[in-house]
XYZ file of C-alpha atoms in Angstrom:
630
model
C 0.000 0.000 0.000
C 1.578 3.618 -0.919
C 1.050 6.439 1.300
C -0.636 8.413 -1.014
C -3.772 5.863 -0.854
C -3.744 7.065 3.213
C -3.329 11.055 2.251
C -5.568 12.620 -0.021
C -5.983 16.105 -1.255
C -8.913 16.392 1.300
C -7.105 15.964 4.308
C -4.275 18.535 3.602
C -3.564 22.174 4.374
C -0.893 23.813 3.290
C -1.042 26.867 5.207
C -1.824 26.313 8.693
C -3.504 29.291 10.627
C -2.753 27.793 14.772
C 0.874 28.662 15.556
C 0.690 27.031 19.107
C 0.236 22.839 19.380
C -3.101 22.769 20.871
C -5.057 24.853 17.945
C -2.544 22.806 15.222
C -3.786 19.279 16.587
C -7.877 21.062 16.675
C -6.823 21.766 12.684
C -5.948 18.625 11.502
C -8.364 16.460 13.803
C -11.145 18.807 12.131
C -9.479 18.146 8.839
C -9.642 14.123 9.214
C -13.016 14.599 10.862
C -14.337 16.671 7.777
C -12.913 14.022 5.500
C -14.795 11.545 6.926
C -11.981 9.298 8.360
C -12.915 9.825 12.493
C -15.885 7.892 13.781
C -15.357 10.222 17.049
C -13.928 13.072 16.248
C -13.656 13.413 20.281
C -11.894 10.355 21.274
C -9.555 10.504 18.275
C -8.236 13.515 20.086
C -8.123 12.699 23.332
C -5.863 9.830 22.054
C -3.837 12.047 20.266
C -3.340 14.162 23.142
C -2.686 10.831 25.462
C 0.329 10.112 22.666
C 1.879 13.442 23.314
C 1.684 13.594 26.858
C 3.962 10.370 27.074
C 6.454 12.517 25.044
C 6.033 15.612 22.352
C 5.602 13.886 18.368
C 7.304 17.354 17.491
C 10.880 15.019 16.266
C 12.676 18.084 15.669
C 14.659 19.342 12.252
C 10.780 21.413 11.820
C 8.734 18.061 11.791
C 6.096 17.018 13.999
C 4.477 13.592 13.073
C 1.242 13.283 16.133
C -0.085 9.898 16.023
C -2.697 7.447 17.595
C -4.442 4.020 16.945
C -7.738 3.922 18.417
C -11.189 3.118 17.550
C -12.312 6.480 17.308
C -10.767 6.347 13.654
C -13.326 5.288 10.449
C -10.785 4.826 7.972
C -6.916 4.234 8.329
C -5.606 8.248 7.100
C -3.005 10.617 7.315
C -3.785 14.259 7.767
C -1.136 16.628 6.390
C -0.316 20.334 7.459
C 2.454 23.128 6.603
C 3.221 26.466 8.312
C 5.845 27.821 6.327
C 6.334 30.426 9.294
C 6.510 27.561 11.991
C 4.976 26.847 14.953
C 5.554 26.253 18.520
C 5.028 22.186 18.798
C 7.420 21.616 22.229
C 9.783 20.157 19.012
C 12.873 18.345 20.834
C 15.110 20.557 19.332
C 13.075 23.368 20.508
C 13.120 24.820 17.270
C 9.633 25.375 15.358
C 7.953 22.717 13.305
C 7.122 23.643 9.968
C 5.674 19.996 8.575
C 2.805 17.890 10.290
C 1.540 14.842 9.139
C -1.140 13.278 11.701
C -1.194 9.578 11.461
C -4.868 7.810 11.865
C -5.053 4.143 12.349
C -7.321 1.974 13.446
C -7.873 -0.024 16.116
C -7.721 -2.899 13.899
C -5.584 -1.581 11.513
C -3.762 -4.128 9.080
C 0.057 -4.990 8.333
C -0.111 -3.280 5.148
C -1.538 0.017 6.749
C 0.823 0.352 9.926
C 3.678 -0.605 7.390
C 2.683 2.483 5.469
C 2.418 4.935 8.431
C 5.588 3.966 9.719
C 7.045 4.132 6.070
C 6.252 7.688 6.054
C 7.724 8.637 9.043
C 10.940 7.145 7.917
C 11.173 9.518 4.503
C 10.982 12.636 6.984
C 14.565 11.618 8.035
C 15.645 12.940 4.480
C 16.671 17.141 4.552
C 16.406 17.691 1.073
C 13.043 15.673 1.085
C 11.481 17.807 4.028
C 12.863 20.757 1.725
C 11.097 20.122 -0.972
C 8.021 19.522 0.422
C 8.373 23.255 2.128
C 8.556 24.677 -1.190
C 5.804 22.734 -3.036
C 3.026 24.973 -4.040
C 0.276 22.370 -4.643
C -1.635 19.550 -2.843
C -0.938 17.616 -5.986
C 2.790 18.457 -5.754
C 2.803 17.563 -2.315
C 1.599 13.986 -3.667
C 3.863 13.564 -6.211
C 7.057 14.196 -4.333
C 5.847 11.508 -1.547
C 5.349 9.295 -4.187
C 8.559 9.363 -5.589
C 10.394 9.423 -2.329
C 7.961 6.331 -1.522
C 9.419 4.410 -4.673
C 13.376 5.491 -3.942
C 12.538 4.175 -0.103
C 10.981 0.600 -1.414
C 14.461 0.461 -3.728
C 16.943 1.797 -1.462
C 14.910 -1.139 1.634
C 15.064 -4.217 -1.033
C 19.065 -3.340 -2.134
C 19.961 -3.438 1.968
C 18.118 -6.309 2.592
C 20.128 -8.161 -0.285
C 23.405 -6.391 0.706
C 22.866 -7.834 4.356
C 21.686 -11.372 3.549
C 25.454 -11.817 1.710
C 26.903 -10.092 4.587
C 25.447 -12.340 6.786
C 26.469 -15.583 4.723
C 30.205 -14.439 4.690
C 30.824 -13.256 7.832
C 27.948 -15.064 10.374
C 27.917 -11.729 12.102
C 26.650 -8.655 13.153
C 28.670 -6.542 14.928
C 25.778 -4.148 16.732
C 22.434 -4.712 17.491
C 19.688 -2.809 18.053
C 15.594 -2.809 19.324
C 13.652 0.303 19.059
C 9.851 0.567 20.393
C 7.392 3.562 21.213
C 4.485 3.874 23.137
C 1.653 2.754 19.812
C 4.643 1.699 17.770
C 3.740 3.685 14.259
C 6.400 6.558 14.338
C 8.868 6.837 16.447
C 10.118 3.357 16.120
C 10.791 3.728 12.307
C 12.512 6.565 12.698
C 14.731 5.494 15.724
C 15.563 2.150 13.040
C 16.437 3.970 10.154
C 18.266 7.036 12.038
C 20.515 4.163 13.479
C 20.538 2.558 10.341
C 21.704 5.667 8.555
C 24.605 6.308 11.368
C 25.755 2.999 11.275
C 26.455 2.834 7.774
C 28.257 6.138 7.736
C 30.275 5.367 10.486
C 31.086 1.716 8.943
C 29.637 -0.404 11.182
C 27.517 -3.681 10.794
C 24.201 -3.576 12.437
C 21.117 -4.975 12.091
C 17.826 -3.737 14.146
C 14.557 -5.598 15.739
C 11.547 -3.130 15.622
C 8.955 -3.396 18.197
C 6.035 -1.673 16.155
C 2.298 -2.027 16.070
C 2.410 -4.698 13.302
C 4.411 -6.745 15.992
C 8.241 -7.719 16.342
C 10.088 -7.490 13.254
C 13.536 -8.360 11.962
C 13.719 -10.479 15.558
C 17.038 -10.421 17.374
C 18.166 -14.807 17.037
C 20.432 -15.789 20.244
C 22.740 -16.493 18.130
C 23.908 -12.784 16.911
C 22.945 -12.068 20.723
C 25.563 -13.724 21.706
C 28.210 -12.735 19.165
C 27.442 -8.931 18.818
C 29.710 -6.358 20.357
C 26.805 -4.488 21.866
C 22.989 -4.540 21.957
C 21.359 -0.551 22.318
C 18.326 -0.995 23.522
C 16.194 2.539 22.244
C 12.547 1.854 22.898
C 9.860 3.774 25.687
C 7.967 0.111 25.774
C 8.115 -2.692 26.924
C 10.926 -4.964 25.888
C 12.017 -8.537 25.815
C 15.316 -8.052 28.075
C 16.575 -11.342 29.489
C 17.714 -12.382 26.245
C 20.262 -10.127 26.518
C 21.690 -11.638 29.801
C 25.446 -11.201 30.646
C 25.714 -8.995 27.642
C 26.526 -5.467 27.127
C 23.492 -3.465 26.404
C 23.078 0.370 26.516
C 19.497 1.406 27.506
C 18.145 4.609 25.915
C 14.470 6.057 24.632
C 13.650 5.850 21.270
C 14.208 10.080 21.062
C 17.981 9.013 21.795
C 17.626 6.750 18.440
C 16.426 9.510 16.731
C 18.177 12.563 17.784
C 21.630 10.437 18.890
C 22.537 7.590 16.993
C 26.161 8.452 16.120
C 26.614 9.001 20.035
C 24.817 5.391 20.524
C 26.587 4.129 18.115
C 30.218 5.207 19.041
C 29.330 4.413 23.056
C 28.032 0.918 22.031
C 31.096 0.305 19.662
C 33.303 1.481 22.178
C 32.951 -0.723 24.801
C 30.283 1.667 26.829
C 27.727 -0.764 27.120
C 26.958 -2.069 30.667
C 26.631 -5.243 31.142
C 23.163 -6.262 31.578
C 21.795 -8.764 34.463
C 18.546 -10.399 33.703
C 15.775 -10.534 36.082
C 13.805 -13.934 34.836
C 10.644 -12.183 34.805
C 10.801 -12.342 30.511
C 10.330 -8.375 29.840
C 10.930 -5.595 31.112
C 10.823 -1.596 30.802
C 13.510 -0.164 28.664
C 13.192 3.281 28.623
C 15.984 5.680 28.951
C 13.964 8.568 30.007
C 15.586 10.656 32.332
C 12.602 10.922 34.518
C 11.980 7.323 35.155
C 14.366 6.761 38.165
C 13.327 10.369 39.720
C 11.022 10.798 43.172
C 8.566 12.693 41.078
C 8.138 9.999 38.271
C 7.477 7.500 40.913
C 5.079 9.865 43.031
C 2.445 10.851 39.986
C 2.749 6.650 38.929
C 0.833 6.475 41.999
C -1.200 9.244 42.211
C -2.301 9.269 38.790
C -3.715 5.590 39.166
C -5.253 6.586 42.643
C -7.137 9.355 41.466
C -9.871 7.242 39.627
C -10.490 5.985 43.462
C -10.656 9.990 44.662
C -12.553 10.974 41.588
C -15.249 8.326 41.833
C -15.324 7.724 45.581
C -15.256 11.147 46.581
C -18.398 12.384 43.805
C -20.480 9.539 44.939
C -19.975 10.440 48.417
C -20.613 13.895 47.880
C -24.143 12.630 46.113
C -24.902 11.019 49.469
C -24.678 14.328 50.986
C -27.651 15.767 48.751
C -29.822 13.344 50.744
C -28.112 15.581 54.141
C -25.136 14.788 55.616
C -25.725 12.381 57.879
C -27.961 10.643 55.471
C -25.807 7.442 55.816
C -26.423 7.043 59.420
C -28.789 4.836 60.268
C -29.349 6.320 63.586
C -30.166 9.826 61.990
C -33.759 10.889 60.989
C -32.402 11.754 57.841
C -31.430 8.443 57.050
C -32.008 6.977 53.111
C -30.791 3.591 52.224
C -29.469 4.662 48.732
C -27.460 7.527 50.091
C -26.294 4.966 52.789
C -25.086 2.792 49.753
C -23.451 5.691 48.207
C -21.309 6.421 50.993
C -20.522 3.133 51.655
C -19.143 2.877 47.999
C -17.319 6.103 47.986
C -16.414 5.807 51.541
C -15.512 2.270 52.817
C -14.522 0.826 49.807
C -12.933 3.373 47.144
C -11.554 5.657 49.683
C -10.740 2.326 51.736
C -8.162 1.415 48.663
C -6.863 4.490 47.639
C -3.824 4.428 49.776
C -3.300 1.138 48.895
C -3.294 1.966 45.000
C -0.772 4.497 45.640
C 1.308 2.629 47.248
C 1.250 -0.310 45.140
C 1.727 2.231 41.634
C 4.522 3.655 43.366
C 6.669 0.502 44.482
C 5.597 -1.176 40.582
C 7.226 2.170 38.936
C 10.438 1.856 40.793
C 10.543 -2.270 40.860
C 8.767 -3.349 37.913
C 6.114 -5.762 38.676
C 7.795 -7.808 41.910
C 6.905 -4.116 43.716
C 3.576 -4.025 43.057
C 2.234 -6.889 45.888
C 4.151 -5.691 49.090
C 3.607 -1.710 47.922
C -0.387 -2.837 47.949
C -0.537 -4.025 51.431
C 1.793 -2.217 52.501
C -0.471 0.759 51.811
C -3.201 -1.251 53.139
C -1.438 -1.686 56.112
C -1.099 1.869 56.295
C -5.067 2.759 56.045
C -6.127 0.239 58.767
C -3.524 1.039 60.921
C -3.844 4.893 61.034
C -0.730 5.978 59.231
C -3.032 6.941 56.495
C -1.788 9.028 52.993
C 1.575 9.592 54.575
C 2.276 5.808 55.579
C 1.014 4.788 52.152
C 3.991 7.018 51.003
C 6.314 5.611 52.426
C 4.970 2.159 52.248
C 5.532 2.443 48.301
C 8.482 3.732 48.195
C 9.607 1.256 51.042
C 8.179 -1.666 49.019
C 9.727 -0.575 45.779
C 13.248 0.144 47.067
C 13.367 -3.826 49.629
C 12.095 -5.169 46.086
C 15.371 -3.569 43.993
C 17.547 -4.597 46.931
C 16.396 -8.516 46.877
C 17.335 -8.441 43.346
C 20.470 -7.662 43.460
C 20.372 -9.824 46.806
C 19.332 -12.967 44.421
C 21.097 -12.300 41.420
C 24.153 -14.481 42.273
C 21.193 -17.539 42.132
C 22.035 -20.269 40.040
C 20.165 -19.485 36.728
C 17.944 -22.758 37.438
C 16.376 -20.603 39.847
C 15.513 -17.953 38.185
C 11.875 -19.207 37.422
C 10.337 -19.090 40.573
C 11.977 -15.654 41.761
C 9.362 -13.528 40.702
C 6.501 -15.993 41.669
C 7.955 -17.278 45.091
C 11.073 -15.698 45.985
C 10.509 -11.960 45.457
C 6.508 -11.587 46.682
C 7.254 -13.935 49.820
C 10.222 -11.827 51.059
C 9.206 -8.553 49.772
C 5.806 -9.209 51.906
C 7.383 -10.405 54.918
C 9.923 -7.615 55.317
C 7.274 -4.760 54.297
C 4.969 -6.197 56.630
C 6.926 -5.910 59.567
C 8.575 -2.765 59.008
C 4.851 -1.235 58.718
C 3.444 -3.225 61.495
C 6.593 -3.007 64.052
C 8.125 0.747 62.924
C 6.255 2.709 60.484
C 2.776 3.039 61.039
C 2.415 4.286 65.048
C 4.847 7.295 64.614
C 3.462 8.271 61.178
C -0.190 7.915 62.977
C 1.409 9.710 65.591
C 2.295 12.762 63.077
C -1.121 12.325 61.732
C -2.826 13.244 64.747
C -0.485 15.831 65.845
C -1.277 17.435 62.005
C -4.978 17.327 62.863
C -4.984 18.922 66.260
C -2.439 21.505 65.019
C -4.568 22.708 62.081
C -8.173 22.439 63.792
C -6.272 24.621 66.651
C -5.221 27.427 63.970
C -5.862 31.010 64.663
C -7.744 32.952 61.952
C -4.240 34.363 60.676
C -2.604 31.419 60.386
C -5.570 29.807 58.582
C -5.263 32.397 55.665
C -1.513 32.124 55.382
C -2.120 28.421 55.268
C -4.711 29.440 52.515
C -2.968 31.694 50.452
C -0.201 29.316 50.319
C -2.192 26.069 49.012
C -4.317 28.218 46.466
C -1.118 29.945 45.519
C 0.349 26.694 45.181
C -2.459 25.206 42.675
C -1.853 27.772 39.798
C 2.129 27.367 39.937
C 2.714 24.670 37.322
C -1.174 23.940 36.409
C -1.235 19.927 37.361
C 2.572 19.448 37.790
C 4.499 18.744 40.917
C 3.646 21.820 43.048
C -0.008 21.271 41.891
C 0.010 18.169 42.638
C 1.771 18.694 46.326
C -1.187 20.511 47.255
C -3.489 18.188 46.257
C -2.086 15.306 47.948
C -1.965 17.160 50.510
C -5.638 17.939 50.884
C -6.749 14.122 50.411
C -4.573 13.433 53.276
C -6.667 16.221 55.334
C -9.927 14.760 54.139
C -8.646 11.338 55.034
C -7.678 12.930 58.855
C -10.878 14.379 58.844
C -9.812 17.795 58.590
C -11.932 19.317 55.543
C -10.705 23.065 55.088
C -7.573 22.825 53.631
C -9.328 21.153 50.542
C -11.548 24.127 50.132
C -8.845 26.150 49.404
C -7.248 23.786 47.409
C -10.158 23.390 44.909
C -10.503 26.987 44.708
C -7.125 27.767 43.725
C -7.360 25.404 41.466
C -10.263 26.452 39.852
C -9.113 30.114 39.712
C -6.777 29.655 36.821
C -8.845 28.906 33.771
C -12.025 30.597 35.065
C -9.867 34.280 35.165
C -8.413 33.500 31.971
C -11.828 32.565 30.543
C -12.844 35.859 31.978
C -10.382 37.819 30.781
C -9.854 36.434 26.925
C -14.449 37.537 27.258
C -13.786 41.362 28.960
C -10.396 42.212 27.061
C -10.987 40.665 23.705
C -8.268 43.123 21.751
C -5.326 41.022 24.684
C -5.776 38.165 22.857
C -5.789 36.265 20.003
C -8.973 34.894 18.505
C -7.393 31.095 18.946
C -7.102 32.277 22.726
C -10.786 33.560 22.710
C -11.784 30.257 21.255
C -10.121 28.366 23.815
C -11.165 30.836 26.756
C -14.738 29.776 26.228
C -13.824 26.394 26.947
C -11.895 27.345 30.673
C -15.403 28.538 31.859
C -16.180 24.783 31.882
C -12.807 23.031 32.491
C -12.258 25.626 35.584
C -16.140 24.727 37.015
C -15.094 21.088 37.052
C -11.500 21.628 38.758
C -9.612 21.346 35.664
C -6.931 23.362 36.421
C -4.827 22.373 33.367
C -6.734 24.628 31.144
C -4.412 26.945 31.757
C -1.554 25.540 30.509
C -1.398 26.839 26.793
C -1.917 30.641 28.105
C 0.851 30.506 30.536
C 2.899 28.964 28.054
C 2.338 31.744 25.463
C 2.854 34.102 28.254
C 4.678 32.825 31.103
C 5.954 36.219 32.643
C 2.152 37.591 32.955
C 0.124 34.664 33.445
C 1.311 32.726 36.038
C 1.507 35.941 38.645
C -1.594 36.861 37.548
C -3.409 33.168 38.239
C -1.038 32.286 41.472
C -2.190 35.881 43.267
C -5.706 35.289 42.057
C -5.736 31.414 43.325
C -4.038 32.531 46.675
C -6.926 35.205 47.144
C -9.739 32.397 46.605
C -7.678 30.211 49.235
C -7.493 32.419 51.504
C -10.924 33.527 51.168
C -11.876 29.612 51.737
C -10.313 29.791 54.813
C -11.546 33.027 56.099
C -15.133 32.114 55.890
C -14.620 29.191 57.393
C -15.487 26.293 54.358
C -14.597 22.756 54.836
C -14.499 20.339 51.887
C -15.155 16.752 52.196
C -15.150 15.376 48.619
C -11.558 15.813 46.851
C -12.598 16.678 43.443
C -15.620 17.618 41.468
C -15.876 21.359 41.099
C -19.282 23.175 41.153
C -20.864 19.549 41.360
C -19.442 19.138 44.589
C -19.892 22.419 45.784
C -23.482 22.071 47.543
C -21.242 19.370 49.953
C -19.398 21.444 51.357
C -19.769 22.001 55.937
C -18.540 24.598 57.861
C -19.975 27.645 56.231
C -22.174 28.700 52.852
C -21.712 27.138 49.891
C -22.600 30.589 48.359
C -19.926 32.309 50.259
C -17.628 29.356 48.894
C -18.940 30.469 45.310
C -17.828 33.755 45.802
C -14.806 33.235 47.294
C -13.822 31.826 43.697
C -15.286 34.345 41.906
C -13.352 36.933 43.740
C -10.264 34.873 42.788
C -10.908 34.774 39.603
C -11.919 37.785 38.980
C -8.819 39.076 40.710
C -6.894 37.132 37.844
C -8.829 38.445 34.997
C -8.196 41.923 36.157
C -4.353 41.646 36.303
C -4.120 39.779 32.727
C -5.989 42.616 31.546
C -3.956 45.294 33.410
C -0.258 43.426 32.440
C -1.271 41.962 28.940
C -0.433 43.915 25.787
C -2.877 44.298 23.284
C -2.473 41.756 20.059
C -1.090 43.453 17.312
């Protein structure tokens, strides 16, 4: 199948009118959509936005190739766009991207379709190719020139695949090998191949390279070359068959290094640079060579990002119950009702009753693979029954995760006959026992300790201290939109709700609901500070700020970093403190105005205004400190 049977003149622009990556995604979705590829045009770009936040599609050298396989897609399609200017697309070189081409493939896409994508992704590699596309002046020029490129790419493919079958014959060997993988396997796994390919050949070396696409392994790595390569380079952000590649040197990057760095891979692998690699026995394992896999913070947001379906869900049902009255699920109250008393039992003793454990669990699996996952769960299980709460279920994960790395290394000198039953027997036993104790014997009664000295010490506040305390978790809400400070808070807060303690929340939500309501306000009362893409997307904060969606934001304090992120941190600081002043407890963790009528502790109206105050606040000093659009 040739590309140009997935891109038609239909689904091209050649002058793009967004100049920022949100609005250039909305233009080509619409395009595909239009076209008549999408069967939901929605969840085609959610995907596509999933895709980029495991890492930006914007490859660099002005190309930006976004990408997803989902079921929201009709028809197998590429989308094409230009903006001879350029654009800001995050692009790993940080310079502008000029070319897009939006991949669309199916859930059930065939061989002959992904083959195609990822063929296309592969001719980008070429300068003079990406030049002439630049220059062409017609949709039907833009055609042709794939075409041929297409037809030199099948020739140049069929004349290396001969060259390294006679290769192989005379010599038996391969001097470096090579496995790239990505996330869906269509892009970024082509391009790592052939940009190591390329390298290789330049630099004279042998080399021959397993692709872990969407179509499945290909060009599979036999033990044999394994075992007589000088290095394996391992460039892949998926999962990856590893223990092949026992007691050989393997250097472990992410398929951006395979892209952007293959003469460095190259000359580090060649060289001798290549550690050694000890197998686990558990068959495959994560090979990514992202720099924030190893980090505190990656670790953290595994965990909270896989507990917050357990806040999200527990905490709105419970804060249904409430519309029944809040002590509808007692059944010793004359408000009693028996579905409210379900609700809360949902939300309450059995969502909420996990969550801890979920976070644990997520935390100790992202630093120990699978083996952490077991002891990090009841660890943080440990933690909830035995009052050590969000804190101990910290520590419990990264306690689990760290005993789990050690009793690797522990076991590694095993005889290899062994190495079967080490995940299944050796690792969860142990892993348990020692967790276990260390939460049972030394963990959780200081940590419940702390708890309750937290409680008292914030329930005994004065009314100053309260709105310092709420100026600085509003404040802290707007500073990086969703990111680690965000975030801080926010843990923060469920660990209140979960000690009972309900105001800090309040002021939480409200700073983080600030941000894209006073930019929504703002791009409506000072129309001539912003562009009409901003406008557009201002329309949509009023509704992602009402439901706590604080990363609405984003794009306008990325366009304007200097003005926009004073402007929402003083105007989220105001609402928190305003939370805090009239007194507002919170009891469900997220929600936005649907959770509002829950909250105790003062009005629910006064709560209203307190984030209307913030926001306004915001929208007044973005219209004050932003210069008008030229």
């Amino acid at each position: 199948m040739k590309i140009t049977e997935l891109l038609k003149t239909d689904t091209m622009i050649l002058n793009l009118q967004a100049s920022q990556k949100d609005a250039i995604i909305d233009e080509l979705v619409d395009v595909l959509d239009r076209g008549g590829r999408l069967n939901d045009r929605k969840g085609y770009k959610e995907a596509i936005l999933a895709r980029e936040a495991e890492s930006t599609t914007g490859i660099g050298e002005g190309v930006a190739i976004p990408h997803a396989k989902t079921n929201a897609v009709k028809t197998p399609a590429i989308a094409f766009g230009r903006s001879v200017e350029g654009a800001d697309y995050e692009s790993l070189d940080g310079q502008p991207s000029h070319l897009f081409f939006m991949i669309a493939a199916s859930e059930g896409a065939n061989e002959a379709h992904l083959q195609t994508l990822s063929r296309l992704s592969t001719l980008l590699m070429d300068e003079g190719f990406r030049a002439s596309l630049l220059k062409a002046d017609s949709n039907e020029e833009i055609l042709q020139l794939i075409d041929e490129k297409e037809k030199e790419k099948l020739g140049a493919d069929e004349e290396e695949q001969s060259s390294q079958a006679v290769s192989s014959s005379s010599s038996g060997a391969v001097q470096i090998l090579a496995v790239t993988g990505c996330p869906t396997g269509i892009a970024h796994t082509y391009m790592a191949a052939d940009a190591l390919k390329d390298k290789a050949k330049e630099l004279g070396l042998s080399i021959k390279v397993e692709t872990n696409g969407s179509d499945g392994v290909r060009n599979r790595l036999t033990q044999e070359e394994i075992a007589n390569a000088e290095a394996i380079i391992i460039a892949s952000d998926t999962k990856v068959e590893m223990d092949r590649f026992d007691g050989r040197p393997v250097l472990v990057r992410g398929v951006t290094d395979g892209i952007r760095r293959p003469k460095e891979l190259l000359q580090q692998a060649s060289g001798g640079e290549a550690p050694i690699y000890k197998g686990e026995g558990g068959g495959s394992a994560q090979a990514s060579g992202s720099k924030g896999r190893s980090g505190f913070y990656k670790h953290l947001m595994n965990g909270v990002s896989n507990m917050l379906p357990f806040v999200v869900g527990g905490g709105v049902l419970i804060a249904i119950s409430f519309f029944f009255g809040i002590n509808s699920a007692d059944p010793e109250d004359p408000s009693y009702n028996a579905f409210a008393a379900a609700l809360n039992s949902i939300g309450g003793e059995h969502a909420f009753q996990l969550m801890v454990a979920v976070l644990a669990g997520f935390i100790a699996m992202s630093i120990a693979d699978r083996p952490g996952f077991a002891p990090g769960m009841i660890g943080g299980l440990m933690a909830t029954t035995g009052g050590a709460g969000f804190l101990g279920g910290l520590i419990a994960g990264f306690l689990a995760g760290y005993i789990v790395i050690l009793l690797k290394q522990m076991l590694s000198g095993l005889p290899k006959v062994l190495d079967g039953i080490k995940t299944i027997l050796f690792y969860p036993v142990l892993s348990i026992f020692i967790v276990g104790l260390l939460m049972h014997f030394v963990i959780n009664t200081p940590v419940s300790a702390f708890n309750t000295f937290l409680e008292n010490w914030l329930g005994g506040m004065s009314t100053g201290n309260i709105v310092i305390l709420g100026i600085i978790l509003g404040g802290m809400m707007a500073v990086d939109m969703g990111g680690p400070v965000n975030k801080a808070a926010f843990t923060f807060g469920i660990a209140m709700i979960d000690a009972g303690n309900f105001g800090p929340h309040a002021a939480i939500m409200a700073g983080g609901m600030v941000p894209p309501l006073g930019i929504a306000i703002a791009t409506t009362i000072f129309k001539n500070k912003f562009t009409k893409e901003e406008r557009e997307a201002g329309v949509s904060n009023y509704f992602l700020g009402s439901f706590f969606i604080t990363e609405g934001a984003i794009p306008f304090a990325a366009a304007d970093p200097g003005r926009v992120i004073p402007s929402i941190i003083i105007g989220s600081a105001t609402a928190g403190a305003l939370a805090m002043i009239f007194g507002i407890g919170l009891p469900a963790p997220h929600g936005g105005l649907f959770v509002i009528p829950t909250v105790q502790g003062g009005s629910a109206i006064m709560y209203v205004v307190s984030i209307l105050i913030g926001a306004a606040v915001t929208a007044l000093l973005l219209g004050a400190l932003k210069k008008p659009v030229k």
